[in-house]
Amino acid sequence: MTTQANTDGIVYQLRDLSVNLRRRGQDRQILQSLNFEVRKRECLSIVGPSGTGKTTLLRALAGLIPVEGEITFQGQKLEGPAGDAVLVFQDYGNALLRWRTVKKNVALGIEGRIPREESRLRVDEALEIVGLQKYQDSYPWELSGGMQQRVQIARALAMKPQVLLFDEPFGSLDAMTREGLQDELLRVRSLHEATCVFITHDIDEAVYLGDRLMLLSGSPASLTYELDIPLTGTRSQISTKESAEFLRLRHQVYEQMRKAHGAAPTTE
Amino acid sequence: MTTRTPISLTKSGIRGNRRHHDGKGVAPMIGLLPIAILLVIWQFLGNPHSVFFPLPSHWWTAIQGVEQQGNLWSSILATSLTFIESIIVAALIGTSLGIALGSIRWGGKALDPLLDFLRNLPAAALVPAAAIVLGTNTKMALVIVVLSSIWPILLNTRAEIQNLSPVLSSSIINLRLSGWHRLSVMIGSALPGILLGIRVAAPLALIVTLLAEFITNLSGVGALILSAQQNFNSAEVYALLVVAGLLALAVNSLVSAIEASVLRRHGPST
Ligand SMILES: Nc1ncnc2c1ncn2[C@@H]1O[C@H](COP(=O)(O)OP(=O)(O)OP(=O)(O)O)[C@@H](O)[C@H]1O
Ligand SMILES: [Mg+2]
């Protein structure tokens, strides 16, 4: 991981970002004065209590909601949907089209935009990365939750985006499936070199996958903590998660999380 | 062969029976058993000289009489044609308007009073007005039938579009789908609701088709029933009632079969 100062290495630059959402005629500030950047090829984990505004932040990064302040995406002010940043949702059931086969779901974002032959190749490639070639003609509802989530990831990969925005993608999966997909994601990143923003509730997951971690908390939410994750070498479920370094980082995040929750007094 | 639960017409039943469709035809046939038993009892215990309740065997003779006059099949054809044309037109217009209204933010609420008013206009009351404007012809029947059966389709489609999952609408924007592509995704996801609307609309359309024929004497099964009644031919009235019932049954099976085959790719309902 490099800490470049020049803007070449920066994908997102947020300056004084605030978001107000309107619900039933009432404006509510959700995010307040966020300042941070997302660096090229890094995986930035964002954690925070439920309901703070993590999804809102991700939607802002994707250019789906109006914001105050400024988001610079790839050197340009973001106005409207970000073309090169693809979202992966927790709710794969609604993100996928149940009447389309796996293959056609993966092709959704590229079909009609690039020549048919190239589209086929990209779909095959994406399906191979997530290991689902055998299921290309199945329908999503014929697959397990973990497999459906892999379809959604393949759909994002097929677009060859610069940035992948994950919103608690593994939140509704069981522990074994989740760990499998975490490793798959690490592998995909090593192949694709995409930049990731990864939102999760799970501190282990945030530390395991991230190069950097940020804590979003408060109401309106702001960034209350930031941490580099200098885990060296290839990460593995067993050795990494048992390493002293991992446990130390995890401990720090836990403490900060506790503080963020506020109401419950910390034991220190 | 496993026994199937009969198709029930309760609201939940309509949606619920989607996964039972491999047993097509079977359930309604079993459901008809009570009527068959009733007819048999009627035949053997009824009064053979009754004017108001002629024996079912007399109905058979009566319907053969109608057939020999050469009216039966042409009438069934006329009624079926009006019905089929109307339901197709209602489906096309209802779905298009439903998508249009569902897509505009304000359209939902602002037009509700108007839609409620139109929806609740009784079909019978529309007939005279339509007859004045369009004359008594099949075009008029078509307009009446479409006007009275379009609502379940339109309102269901609108509701489906308005309730599109936020995750799906975000995906549509995020993947930069536009034009036809976007529309096809929206229609695909609204399809179960649209088909449910059509399933509710179809029997309505058949009823109003018959009604239009009653009132205007346009040729069709409705007109046959009317003239049988005017001739005090009660056996013929009953026989034609059976014909109308069979027509309704056929419509229902047809719509269910289409629904099942279209939704096959959607998998079991969630
Ligand atoms: N369209 C909206 N209008 C107004 N308020 C909203 C809207 N969407 C979400 N909110 C509110 O904004 C706050 C943040 O929501 P958000 O979904 O971003 O939280 P989150 O951190 O992703 O939560 P979770 O961890 O449960 O997914 C919540 O209090 C929510 O009620
Ligand atoms: Mg969320």
GROMACS .gro file of C-alpha atoms in nm, chain B residues 20 107 234:
model
    3
  288HIS     CA    1  -4.943  -2.578  -0.849
  375GLY     CA    2  -4.900   1.079  -1.071
  502SER     CA    3  -8.641  -2.191  -2.048
   0.00000   0.00000   0.00000
